[in-house]
Amino acid sequence: MTNILLVTSSPRGPEGLSTRFATEIAEGLKAVLGATLSTRDLAANPPPHIGQAYIQGRGLAAKARTPEQDAAVGFAQALVDEVTAADVIVLGSGMINFGLPSQLKAWFDHITWPGVTFGYDEAGRPKGLLSGKKVYLVTAAGGVFSEGDWAPFDFQTTYLRHLLGFIGLTDVEIVRVEGTVFGPEAAKAAIAAAEAKVRAVLEQAA
Ligand SMILES: Cc1cc2nc3c(=O)[nH]c(=O)nc-3n(C[C@H](O)[C@H](O)[C@H](O)COP(=O)(O)O)c2cc1C
């Protein structure tokens, strides 16, 4: 059976557009594929920032770790296990100060783990260790970043795509919800465009 993992991170609660459309995709795929769905709400339950206990602990054998290191590594391992168990990952991210929400950054800081989700090949090039997973990435932003003057400042979608690729998640379909700050009409059009993209994604998956 196909396993879907829905990861949401908008700090805007029920108003979060990335959460809304990522959830629609995940629930739609669940129905279409007859899949299981697990959720990880990083805004409701933010991961801690990574610290010394995790960074030192992950380089040690389990029995050499202090209880604090063991807990920190165990937390990261649980996040990695969720990702590893998923065939499909639906990720929601809403732009905060031109980047991704810090909750989502903290999640990536836990799962981007040398020897576990990435390594290096014989030539010393980085190599993602996850494979065979499809990712749907929903990125919301007040401005427009897919084209035009602000495109060079899209440190959200470009960074997320890079991070995903770095750990081996290269099959990424992006749904942008953008241009919602230019008044109610623009917001309506942006949401209608995202709804159409979600419908197309689900039709393609059916
Ligand atoms: C604290 C904060 C910072 C934001 N920073 C930006 C920004 O740098 N650029 C931008 O285009 N929109 C910015 N916005 C608007 C959000 O990107 C927009 O509301 C988007 O829909 C947020 O995603 P969400 O709906 O999933 O929460 C910001 C919003 C908040 C609340």
CSV table of C-alpha atoms and ligand atoms in Angstrom, one decimal:
chain,number,residue,atom,x,y,z
A,1,MET,CA,0.0,0.0,0.0
A,2,THR,CA,1.2,3.5,-0.8
A,3,ASN,CA,2.1,5.6,2.3
A,4,ILE,CA,1.7,9.3,2.2
A,5,LEU,CA,3.4,11.7,4.6
A,6,LEU,CA,1.9,15.2,5.0
A,7,VAL,CA,4.3,17.7,6.5
A,8,THR,CA,2.8,21.2,7.2
A,9,SER,CA,4.6,24.2,8.7
A,10,SER,CA,2.6,27.4,8.3
A,11,PRO,CA,2.6,29.4,11.6
A,12,ARG,CA,-0.7,31.0,10.4
A,13,GLY,CA,-3.0,28.3,11.7
A,14,PRO,CA,-6.2,27.7,9.8
A,15,GLU,CA,-5.4,30.6,7.5
A,16,GLY,CA,-2.3,28.9,6.2
A,17,LEU,CA,-2.7,28.5,2.4
A,18,SER,CA,0.3,26.1,2.1
A,19,THR,CA,-1.4,23.9,4.8
A,20,ARG,CA,-4.8,24.1,3.0
A,21,PHE,CA,-3.5,23.1,-0.4
A,22,ALA,CA,-0.9,20.5,0.9
A,23,THR,CA,-3.8,18.9,2.9
A,24,GLU,CA,-6.0,18.9,-0.2
A,25,ILE,CA,-3.4,17.2,-2.2
A,26,ALA,CA,-2.6,14.6,0.5
A,27,GLU,CA,-6.2,13.8,1.2
A,28,GLY,CA,-7.0,13.7,-2.6
A,29,LEU,CA,-4.1,11.4,-3.2
A,30,LYS,CA,-5.2,9.2,-0.3
A,31,ALA,CA,-8.6,8.8,-1.9
A,32,VAL,CA,-7.3,8.3,-5.4
A,33,LEU,CA,-4.5,5.9,-4.5
A,34,GLY,CA,-6.3,4.1,-1.6
A,35,ALA,CA,-3.2,5.1,0.4
A,36,THR,CA,-2.5,5.6,4.1
A,37,LEU,CA,-1.8,9.1,5.4
A,38,SER,CA,0.4,10.2,8.2
A,39,THR,CA,0.7,13.8,9.2
A,40,ARG,CA,3.4,15.9,10.9
A,41,ASP,CA,2.3,19.4,11.8
A,42,LEU,CA,5.5,21.3,12.5
A,43,ALA,CA,3.6,24.5,13.5
A,44,ALA,CA,1.5,22.8,16.2
A,45,ASN,CA,4.5,20.7,17.4
A,46,PRO,CA,7.7,22.6,16.4
A,47,PRO,CA,10.9,20.5,16.4
A,48,PRO,CA,13.6,22.1,18.6
A,49,HIS,CA,16.6,23.7,17.0
A,50,ILE,CA,19.3,21.2,16.6
A,51,GLY,CA,22.0,21.5,19.3
A,52,GLN,CA,25.2,19.9,20.6
A,53,ALA,CA,23.5,16.8,21.9
A,54,TYR,CA,22.2,15.9,18.5
A,55,ILE,CA,25.3,16.9,16.5
A,56,GLN,CA,27.7,15.1,18.8
A,57,GLY,CA,25.3,12.2,19.5
A,58,ARG,CA,24.7,11.3,15.9
A,59,GLY,CA,28.4,10.7,15.4
A,60,LEU,CA,28.6,8.2,18.2
A,61,ALA,CA,27.6,4.6,18.6
A,62,ALA,CA,24.3,4.3,20.4
A,63,LYS,CA,25.9,2.8,23.5
A,64,ALA,CA,28.4,5.6,23.8
A,65,ARG,CA,25.8,8.4,23.9
A,66,THR,CA,24.7,10.2,27.0
A,67,PRO,CA,21.0,10.1,27.8
A,68,GLU,CA,20.6,13.6,26.5
A,69,GLN,CA,22.4,12.7,23.2
A,70,ASP,CA,20.3,9.5,23.0
A,71,ALA,CA,17.1,11.5,23.3
A,72,ALA,CA,18.2,14.1,20.7
A,73,VAL,CA,19.3,11.4,18.2
A,74,GLY,CA,16.1,9.4,18.9
A,75,PHE,CA,14.0,12.4,18.1
A,76,ALA,CA,15.8,12.9,14.7
A,77,GLN,CA,15.6,9.2,14.0
A,78,ALA,CA,11.8,9.2,14.4
A,79,LEU,CA,11.5,12.1,11.9
A,80,VAL,CA,13.8,10.2,9.4
A,81,ASP,CA,11.8,7.0,9.9
A,82,GLU,CA,8.6,8.8,9.0
A,83,VAL,CA,10.2,10.1,5.8
A,84,THR,CA,11.8,6.7,5.0
A,85,ALA,CA,8.4,4.9,5.4
A,86,ALA,CA,6.7,7.3,3.0
A,87,ASP,CA,6.3,6.7,-0.7
A,88,VAL,CA,4.8,10.1,-1.3
A,89,ILE,CA,5.6,13.2,0.7
A,90,VAL,CA,3.4,16.3,0.6
A,91,LEU,CA,5.2,19.4,2.0
A,92,GLY,CA,3.6,22.7,2.8
A,93,SER,CA,5.7,25.9,3.2
A,94,GLY,CA,4.6,29.5,3.5
A,95,MET,CA,7.2,32.2,2.8
A,96,ILE,CA,8.5,34.0,5.9
A,97,ASN,CA,11.0,36.8,5.3
A,98,PHE,CA,11.9,35.4,1.8
A,99,GLY,CA,12.6,31.9,3.1
A,100,LEU,CA,10.9,28.9,4.7
A,101,PRO,CA,9.3,28.9,8.2
A,102,SER,CA,11.9,28.2,10.8
A,103,GLN,CA,9.9,25.2,12.0
A,104,LEU,CA,10.4,23.5,8.6
A,105,LYS,CA,14.1,24.5,8.6
A,106,ALA,CA,14.5,22.8,12.0
A,107,TRP,CA,12.8,19.6,10.5
A,108,PHE,CA,15.3,19.6,7.6
A,109,ASP,CA,18.2,20.2,10.1
A,110,HIS,CA,17.1,16.9,11.8
A,111,ILE,CA,16.6,14.8,8.7
A,112,THR,CA,19.6,16.0,6.7
A,113,TRP,CA,21.9,13.6,8.4
A,114,PRO,CA,25.3,12.4,7.0
A,115,GLY,CA,25.5,8.7,6.5
A,116,VAL,CA,21.7,8.4,6.9
A,117,THR,CA,20.0,10.6,4.3
A,118,PHE,CA,23.1,11.8,2.4
A,119,GLY,CA,26.6,10.7,1.8
A,120,TYR,CA,29.5,11.2,-0.7
A,121,ASP,CA,30.5,9.1,-3.7
A,122,GLU,CA,34.0,8.0,-4.5
A,123,ALA,CA,34.7,11.3,-6.2
A,124,GLY,CA,33.6,13.2,-3.1
A,125,ARG,CA,30.4,14.4,-4.6
A,126,PRO,CA,27.4,14.6,-2.3
A,127,LYS,CA,24.9,11.8,-2.9
A,128,GLY,CA,21.3,11.7,-1.6
A,129,LEU,CA,20.5,8.4,0.1
A,130,LEU,CA,16.7,8.6,-0.1
A,131,SER,CA,15.2,7.4,-3.4
A,132,GLY,CA,12.0,6.3,-5.1
A,133,LYS,CA,9.8,8.9,-3.5
A,134,LYS,CA,7.5,11.4,-5.1
A,135,VAL,CA,7.3,14.9,-3.4
A,136,TYR,CA,4.6,17.4,-3.8
A,137,LEU,CA,5.8,20.8,-2.6
A,138,VAL,CA,3.3,23.5,-1.9
A,139,THR,CA,4.9,26.9,-1.5
A,140,ALA,CA,2.8,30.0,-0.6
A,141,ALA,CA,4.0,33.6,-0.8
A,142,GLY,CA,2.5,37.0,-0.6
A,143,GLY,CA,4.5,38.2,-3.6
A,144,VAL,CA,5.1,36.7,-7.0
A,145,PHE,CA,8.4,34.8,-7.2
A,146,SER,CA,7.9,32.3,-10.1
A,147,GLU,CA,8.7,35.2,-12.6
A,148,GLY,CA,9.5,38.9,-12.7
A,149,ASP,CA,11.5,41.2,-10.6
A,150,TRP,CA,11.2,39.2,-7.4
A,151,ALA,CA,12.3,35.9,-8.8
A,152,PRO,CA,15.9,36.3,-7.7
A,153,PHE,CA,14.7,36.6,-4.1
A,154,ASP,CA,12.8,33.3,-4.0
A,155,PHE,CA,14.9,31.7,-1.3
A,156,GLN,CA,12.0,29.5,-0.4
A,157,THR,CA,11.1,27.3,-3.4
A,158,THR,CA,14.7,27.1,-4.7
A,159,TYR,CA,16.2,26.3,-1.3
A,160,LEU,CA,13.6,23.6,-0.6
A,161,ARG,CA,14.1,22.0,-4.0
A,162,HIS,CA,17.8,22.0,-3.4
A,163,LEU,CA,17.5,20.5,0.1
A,164,LEU,CA,15.1,17.8,-1.1
A,165,GLY,CA,17.5,16.9,-3.9
A,166,PHE,CA,20.5,16.9,-1.6
A,167,ILE,CA,18.9,14.0,0.4
A,168,GLY,CA,17.8,12.2,-2.8
A,169,LEU,CA,14.3,13.5,-3.2
A,170,THR,CA,14.5,14.6,-6.8
A,171,ASP,CA,11.1,13.9,-8.1
A,172,VAL,CA,9.4,17.1,-7.0
A,173,GLU,CA,6.2,18.6,-8.2
A,174,ILE,CA,5.7,22.2,-7.1
A,175,VAL,CA,2.4,23.9,-6.6
A,176,ARG,CA,2.8,27.7,-6.0
A,177,VAL,CA,0.2,29.8,-4.3
A,178,GLU,CA,1.6,33.3,-4.9
A,179,GLY,CA,0.6,36.9,-5.3
A,180,THR,CA,-1.9,37.0,-2.5
A,181,VAL,CA,-0.9,40.4,-1.0
A,182,PHE,CA,-2.0,42.6,-3.9
A,183,GLY,CA,-5.6,43.0,-2.8
A,184,PRO,CA,-8.7,40.8,-2.6
A,185,GLU,CA,-9.0,40.3,-6.4
A,186,ALA,CA,-5.4,39.2,-6.8
A,187,ALA,CA,-5.8,36.9,-3.8
A,188,LYS,CA,-8.9,35.4,-5.3
A,189,ALA,CA,-7.1,34.8,-8.6
A,190,ALA,CA,-4.1,33.3,-6.8
A,191,ILE,CA,-6.3,30.9,-4.9
A,192,ALA,CA,-8.3,29.9,-8.0
A,193,ALA,CA,-5.0,29.2,-9.8
A,194,ALA,CA,-3.8,27.0,-7.0
A,195,GLU,CA,-7.1,25.2,-6.8
A,196,ALA,CA,-6.8,24.5,-10.6
A,197,LYS,CA,-3.2,23.2,-10.1
A,198,VAL,CA,-4.3,20.9,-7.3
A,199,ARG,CA,-7.1,19.5,-9.4
A,200,ALA,CA,-4.6,18.9,-12.2
A,201,VAL,CA,-2.2,17.1,-9.8
A,202,LEU,CA,-5.0,14.8,-8.6
A,203,GLU,CA,-6.3,14.1,-12.1
A,204,GLN,CA,-2.7,13.2,-13.2
A,205,ALA,CA,-2.3,10.9,-10.1
A,206,ALA,CA,-5.7,9.1,-10.7
B,1,LIG,C1,5.8,36.9,9.4
B,1,LIG,C2,5.5,36.9,7.9
B,1,LIG,C3,6.5,37.2,7.0
B,1,LIG,C4,6.3,37.2,5.7
B,1,LIG,N1,7.3,37.4,4.8
B,1,LIG,C5,7.0,37.4,3.5
B,1,LIG,C6,8.0,37.7,2.5
B,1,LIG,O1,9.2,37.9,2.8
B,1,LIG,N2,7.7,37.7,1.2
B,1,LIG,C7,6.4,37.5,0.8
B,1,LIG,O2,6.2,37.6,-0.4
B,1,LIG,N3,5.4,37.2,1.6
B,1,LIG,C8,5.7,37.2,3.0
B,1,LIG,N4,4.7,36.9,3.9
B,1,LIG,C9,3.4,36.6,3.3
B,1,LIG,C10,3.2,35.1,3.3
B,1,LIG,O3,4.3,34.5,2.5
B,1,LIG,C11,1.9,34.6,2.8
B,1,LIG,O4,0.9,35.1,3.7
B,1,LIG,C12,1.8,33.1,2.6
B,1,LIG,O5,0.5,32.8,2.2
B,1,LIG,C13,2.2,32.4,3.9
B,1,LIG,O6,2.0,31.0,3.7
B,1,LIG,P1,0.9,30.3,4.5
B,1,LIG,O7,-0.4,30.9,3.9
B,1,LIG,O8,1.0,28.9,4.2
B,1,LIG,O9,1.0,30.7,6.0
B,1,LIG,C14,5.0,36.9,5.2
B,1,LIG,C15,3.9,36.7,6.1
B,1,LIG,C16,4.2,36.6,7.5
B,1,LIG,C17,3.1,36.3,8.5
